[in-house]
mmCIF file of C-alpha atoms in Angstrom:
data_model
loop_
_atom_site.group_PDB
_atom_site.id
_atom_site.type_symbol
_atom_site.label_atom_id
_atom_site.label_comp_id
_atom_site.label_asym_id
_atom_site.label_seq_id
_atom_site.Cartn_x
_atom_site.Cartn_y
_atom_site.Cartn_z
ATOM 1 C CA UNK I 18 20.884 -1.405 10.383
ATOM 2 C CA UNK I 19 18.335 0.282 8.066
ATOM 3 C CA UNK I 20 14.599 0.307 8.730
ATOM 4 C CA UNK I 21 11.858 -0.008 6.132
ATOM 5 C CA UNK I 22 8.415 1.030 7.309
ATOM 6 C CA UNK I 23 5.330 0.338 5.216
ATOM 7 C CA UNK I 24 2.013 2.129 5.805
ATOM 8 C CA UNK I 25 -1.234 1.726 3.914
ATOM 9 C CA UNK I 26 -2.974 5.083 3.537
ATOM 10 C CA UNK I 27 -5.714 6.026 6.018
ATOM 11 C CA UNK I 28 -9.382 5.330 5.241
ATOM 12 C CA UNK I 29 -10.475 6.975 1.993
ATOM 13 C CA UNK I 30 -13.959 8.160 1.075
ATOM 14 C CA UNK I 31 -14.507 5.088 -1.112
ATOM 15 C CA UNK I 32 -13.102 2.744 1.534
ATOM 16 C CA UNK I 33 -15.803 4.152 3.757
ATOM 17 C CA UNK I 34 -18.451 3.683 0.980
ATOM 18 C CA UNK I 35 -17.239 0.123 0.208
ATOM 19 C CA UNK I 36 -16.405 0.997 -3.362
ATOM 20 C CA UNK I 37 -13.574 -0.269 -5.594
ATOM 21 C CA UNK I 38 -11.107 2.619 -5.804
ATOM 22 C CA UNK I 39 -7.953 1.549 -7.733
ATOM 23 C CA UNK I 40 -6.454 4.460 -9.722
ATOM 24 C CA UNK I 41 -9.378 6.831 -9.000
ATOM 25 C CA UNK I 42 -8.076 9.731 -6.911
ATOM 26 C CA UNK I 43 -10.314 10.071 -3.841
ATOM 27 C CA UNK I 44 -9.661 11.931 -0.586
ATOM 28 C CA UNK I 45 -9.214 10.706 2.968
ATOM 29 C CA UNK I 46 -12.094 10.742 5.392
ATOM 30 C CA UNK I 47 -11.655 12.375 8.782
ATOM 31 C CA UNK I 48 -11.177 8.853 10.180
ATOM 32 C CA UNK I 49 -8.430 8.376 7.592
ATOM 33 C CA UNK I 50 -6.653 11.510 8.761
ATOM 34 C CA UNK I 51 -6.895 10.277 12.324
ATOM 35 C CA UNK I 52 -5.454 6.934 11.220
ATOM 36 C CA UNK I 53 -2.502 8.811 9.717
ATOM 37 C CA UNK I 54 -1.896 10.574 13.084
ATOM 38 C CA UNK I 55 -2.096 7.202 14.894
ATOM 39 C CA UNK I 56 0.427 5.809 12.429
ATOM 40 C CA UNK I 57 2.787 8.639 13.372
ATOM 41 C CA UNK I 58 2.289 7.759 17.109
ATOM 42 C CA UNK I 59 3.276 4.178 16.250
ATOM 43 C CA UNK I 60 6.413 5.349 14.456
ATOM 44 C CA UNK I 61 7.588 7.805 17.128
ATOM 45 C CA UNK I 62 11.291 7.445 17.828
ATOM 46 C CA UNK I 63 12.139 6.404 14.257
ATOM 47 C CA UNK I 64 13.986 8.861 12.006
ATOM 48 C CA UNK I 65 13.411 8.537 8.293
ATOM 49 C CA UNK I 66 15.989 9.601 5.689
ATOM 50 C CA UNK I 67 13.672 9.330 2.680
ATOM 51 C CA UNK I 68 9.935 8.709 2.023
ATOM 52 C CA UNK I 69 8.145 7.166 -0.896
ATOM 53 C CA UNK I 70 4.501 7.468 -1.883
ATOM 54 C CA UNK I 71 2.285 6.921 -4.895
ATOM 55 C CA UNK I 72 0.842 9.445 -7.387
ATOM 56 C CA UNK I 73 -2.536 9.302 -5.616
ATOM 57 C CA UNK I 74 -3.646 11.967 -3.156
ATOM 58 C CA UNK I 75 -4.923 9.642 -0.410
ATOM 59 C CA UNK I 76 -1.419 8.183 0.065
ATOM 60 C CA UNK I 77 0.277 11.624 -0.290
ATOM 61 C CA UNK I 78 -2.069 13.168 2.302
ATOM 62 C CA UNK I 79 -1.467 10.341 4.704
ATOM 63 C CA UNK I 80 2.290 10.753 4.339
ATOM 64 C CA UNK I 81 2.032 14.533 4.804
ATOM 65 C CA UNK I 82 -0.030 14.217 8.007
ATOM 66 C CA UNK I 83 2.277 11.477 9.291
ATOM 67 C CA UNK I 84 5.487 13.494 8.699
ATOM 68 C CA UNK I 85 3.974 16.693 10.158
ATOM 69 C CA UNK I 86 3.033 14.706 13.312
ATOM 70 C CA UNK I 87 6.606 13.317 13.523
ATOM 71 C CA UNK I 88 8.144 16.711 12.854
ATOM 72 C CA UNK I 89 10.233 15.286 10.029
ATOM 73 C CA UNK I 90 10.989 16.608 6.517
ATOM 74 C CA UNK I 91 12.805 13.888 4.573
ATOM 75 C CA UNK I 92 12.900 14.036 0.789
ATOM 76 C CA UNK I 93 9.673 12.617 -0.684
ATOM 77 C CA UNK I 94 9.591 10.625 -3.932
ATOM 78 C CA UNK I 95 6.226 10.167 -5.573
ATOM 79 C CA UNK I 96 5.890 7.469 -8.258
ATOM 80 C CA UNK I 97 2.885 5.862 -9.972
ATOM 81 C CA UNK I 98 4.673 2.493 -9.663
ATOM 82 C CA UNK I 99 3.339 2.488 -6.078
ATOM 83 C CA UNK I 100 -0.223 3.220 -7.084
ATOM 84 C CA UNK I 101 -3.056 0.938 -5.975
ATOM 85 C CA UNK I 102 -3.966 -1.975 -8.126
ATOM 86 C CA UNK I 103 -6.107 -0.919 -11.066
ATOM 87 C CA UNK I 104 -9.542 -2.417 -10.701
ATOM 88 C CA UNK I 105 -10.597 -1.767 -14.256
ATOM 89 C CA UNK I 106 -14.309 -1.956 -14.877
ATOM 90 C CA UNK I 107 -15.007 -2.407 -11.162
ATOM 91 C CA UNK I 108 -13.630 1.043 -10.221
ATOM 92 C CA UNK I 109 -16.339 3.173 -8.602
ATOM 93 C CA UNK I 110 -18.697 0.303 -8.073
ATOM 94 C CA UNK I 111 -19.997 -0.594 -4.655
ATOM 95 C CA UNK I 112 -18.613 -4.037 -3.824
ATOM 96 C CA UNK I 113 -22.062 -5.451 -2.967
ATOM 97 C CA UNK I 114 -23.485 -3.988 -6.243
ATOM 98 C CA UNK I 115 -20.575 -5.523 -8.192
ATOM 99 C CA UNK I 116 -21.383 -8.937 -6.677
ATOM 100 C CA UNK I 117 -24.938 -8.607 -7.866
ATOM 101 C CA UNK I 118 -23.894 -7.532 -11.363
ATOM 102 C CA UNK I 119 -21.116 -10.019 -12.029
ATOM 103 C CA UNK I 120 -21.891 -12.742 -9.483
ATOM 104 C CA UNK I 121 -20.405 -13.117 -6.000
ATOM 105 C CA UNK I 122 -18.155 -15.963 -7.009
ATOM 106 C CA UNK I 123 -16.685 -14.046 -9.999
ATOM 107 C CA UNK I 124 -16.038 -10.915 -7.930
ATOM 108 C CA UNK I 125 -14.359 -12.996 -5.267
ATOM 109 C CA UNK I 126 -12.027 -14.478 -7.895
ATOM 110 C CA UNK I 127 -11.124 -10.993 -9.159
ATOM 111 C CA UNK I 128 -10.510 -9.700 -5.670
ATOM 112 C CA UNK I 129 -8.740 -12.688 -4.146
ATOM 113 C CA UNK I 130 -6.926 -14.558 -6.829
ATOM 114 C CA UNK I 131 -3.289 -13.679 -7.501
ATOM 115 C CA UNK I 132 -3.283 -13.791 -11.276
ATOM 116 C CA UNK I 133 -6.883 -13.220 -12.533
ATOM 117 C CA UNK I 134 -7.530 -9.496 -13.342
ATOM 118 C CA UNK I 135 -10.927 -7.851 -13.372
ATOM 119 C CA UNK I 136 -11.977 -6.709 -16.859
ATOM 120 C CA UNK I 137 -9.602 -3.932 -18.084
ATOM 121 C CA UNK I 138 -7.791 -3.987 -14.782
ATOM 122 C CA UNK I 139 -4.779 -5.492 -12.975
ATOM 123 C CA UNK I 140 -4.324 -8.675 -11.017
ATOM 124 C CA UNK I 141 -2.168 -8.635 -7.914
ATOM 125 C CA UNK I 142 0.495 -10.358 -9.990
ATOM 126 C CA UNK I 143 0.441 -7.485 -12.524
ATOM 127 C CA UNK I 144 0.592 -4.906 -9.715
ATOM 128 C CA UNK I 145 3.671 -6.673 -8.263
ATOM 129 C CA UNK I 146 5.338 -6.587 -11.692
ATOM 130 C CA UNK I 147 5.420 -2.771 -11.564
ATOM 131 C CA UNK I 148 5.940 -2.361 -7.774
ATOM 132 C CA UNK I 149 8.864 -4.805 -7.326
ATOM 133 C CA UNK I 150 11.144 -3.406 -10.106
ATOM 134 C CA UNK I 151 10.646 0.050 -8.567
ATOM 135 C CA UNK I 152 11.610 -1.370 -5.175
ATOM 136 C CA UNK I 153 14.725 -2.939 -6.643
ATOM 137 C CA UNK I 154 15.910 0.188 -8.469
ATOM 138 C CA UNK I 155 14.913 2.862 -5.905
ATOM 139 C CA UNK I 156 13.969 1.730 -2.387
ATOM 140 C CA UNK I 157 16.543 -1.078 -2.167
ATOM 141 C CA UNK I 158 19.198 1.405 -3.273
ATOM 142 C CA UNK I 159 18.450 3.604 -0.313
ATOM 143 C CA UNK I 160 18.594 0.599 2.090
ATOM 144 C CA UNK I 161 21.952 -0.379 0.670
ATOM 145 C CA UNK I 162 23.166 3.094 1.645
ATOM 146 C CA UNK I 163 21.916 2.496 5.192
ATOM 147 C CA UNK I 164 18.989 4.880 4.898
ATOM 148 C CA UNK I 165 15.800 4.490 6.920
ATOM 149 C CA UNK I 166 12.932 4.385 4.422
ATOM 150 C CA UNK I 167 9.191 5.137 4.897
ATOM 151 C CA UNK I 168 6.739 3.940 2.189
ATOM 152 C CA UNK I 169 3.147 5.177 2.371
ATOM 153 C CA UNK I 170 1.158 3.510 -0.368
ATOM 154 C CA UNK I 171 -1.834 1.238 -0.864
ATOM 155 C CA UNK I 172 -3.168 -2.155 0.165
ATOM 156 C CA UNK I 173 -2.084 -4.017 -2.951
ATOM 157 C CA UNK I 174 1.162 -2.157 -3.676
ATOM 158 C CA UNK I 175 2.268 -2.752 -0.075
ATOM 159 C CA UNK I 176 1.144 -6.389 -0.245
ATOM 160 C CA UNK I 177 3.477 -6.731 -3.223
ATOM 161 C CA UNK I 178 6.340 -5.436 -1.072
ATOM 162 C CA UNK I 179 5.401 -7.683 1.867
ATOM 163 C CA UNK I 180 5.324 -10.657 -0.510
ATOM 164 C CA UNK I 181 8.917 -9.965 -1.457
ATOM 165 C CA UNK I 182 10.147 -9.227 2.065
ATOM 166 C CA UNK I 183 8.351 -12.151 3.732
ATOM 167 C CA UNK I 184 9.034 -14.483 0.787
ATOM 168 C CA UNK I 185 5.333 -15.311 0.327
ATOM 169 C CA UNK I 186 3.929 -17.294 -2.554
ATOM 170 C CA UNK I 187 1.225 -15.799 -4.761
ATOM 171 C CA UNK I 188 -1.282 -18.080 -3.034
ATOM 172 C CA UNK I 189 -0.207 -16.928 0.447
ATOM 173 C CA UNK I 190 -0.230 -13.238 -0.335
ATOM 174 C CA UNK I 191 -3.815 -13.118 -1.373
ATOM 175 C CA UNK I 192 -4.841 -13.930 2.229
ATOM 176 C CA UNK I 193 -2.768 -11.093 3.580
ATOM 177 C CA UNK I 194 -4.772 -8.124 4.848
ATOM 178 C CA UNK I 195 -3.076 -4.773 5.606
ATOM 179 C CA UNK I 196 -5.172 -2.455 7.761
ATOM 180 C CA UNK I 197 -5.367 1.234 6.850
ATOM 181 C CA UNK I 198 -2.952 3.409 8.758
ATOM 182 C CA UNK I 199 -1.201 0.589 10.618
ATOM 183 C CA UNK I 200 2.588 0.506 10.059
ATOM 184 C CA UNK I 201 4.603 -2.603 9.501
ATOM 185 C CA UNK I 202 8.297 -2.074 10.315
ATOM 186 C CA UNK I 203 11.189 -4.166 9.039
ATOM 187 C CA UNK I 204 14.760 -4.172 10.280
ATOM 188 C CA UNK I 205 16.830 -5.147 7.188
ATOM 189 C CA UNK I 206 20.439 -5.584 6.294
ATOM 190 C CA UNK I 207 21.849 -3.174 3.720
ATOM 191 C CA UNK I 208 21.534 -6.066 1.239
ATOM 192 C CA UNK I 209 17.778 -6.119 1.935
ATOM 193 C CA UNK I 210 17.530 -9.284 4.025
ATOM 194 C CA UNK I 211 14.881 -9.079 6.725
ATOM 195 C CA UNK I 212 16.244 -9.417 10.258
ATOM 196 C CA UNK I 213 13.060 -8.732 12.156
ATOM 197 C CA UNK I 214 9.511 -7.470 11.540
ATOM 198 C CA UNK I 215 7.043 -5.805 13.805
ATOM 199 C CA UNK I 216 3.597 -4.355 13.478
ATOM 200 C CA UNK I 217 3.967 -0.930 15.021
ATOM 201 C CA UNK I 218 0.619 -0.414 16.714
ATOM 202 C CA UNK I 219 -0.179 2.697 18.745
#
């Protein structure tokens, strides 16, 4: 039975600085690199046939550290469809400063609603509309072939995948938090039906 493992990248510099990151390409912190190594510890014993990541370096670096620690070299597919949600005009702003500028209530709506995007950015719904077709045409195809798949991406792109796998509504998925560097592992049928799910914690 194939395995699908989802990992949010380790802590980035802007995670540490409490800034909206989105499509901006920022590096991991040393803590983020350590989180990638801990993710590898949590995934020990699993063999991956293929790995997917985004076009952003924080996810790619997390994947590279993780695979090095596991001693595995599967083919790696990088695609912008798995990029973090685009935060538009909020990108680069400290979250507390954004709340002062736009109002705490408005920023909360942009961050936590399913279908209201920040100015010039994406809502979670819009993010899912690029992530899920990519899942259907690429990742699900590997699962149908019985391959074990590792996806190292971002909070919102992975939330989109969890929404599909766990059959969550738009309202339910906004409450979902995925910690940096903590794998979630699904046992799935080749047809993509979830048999079991576990948070693989070190």
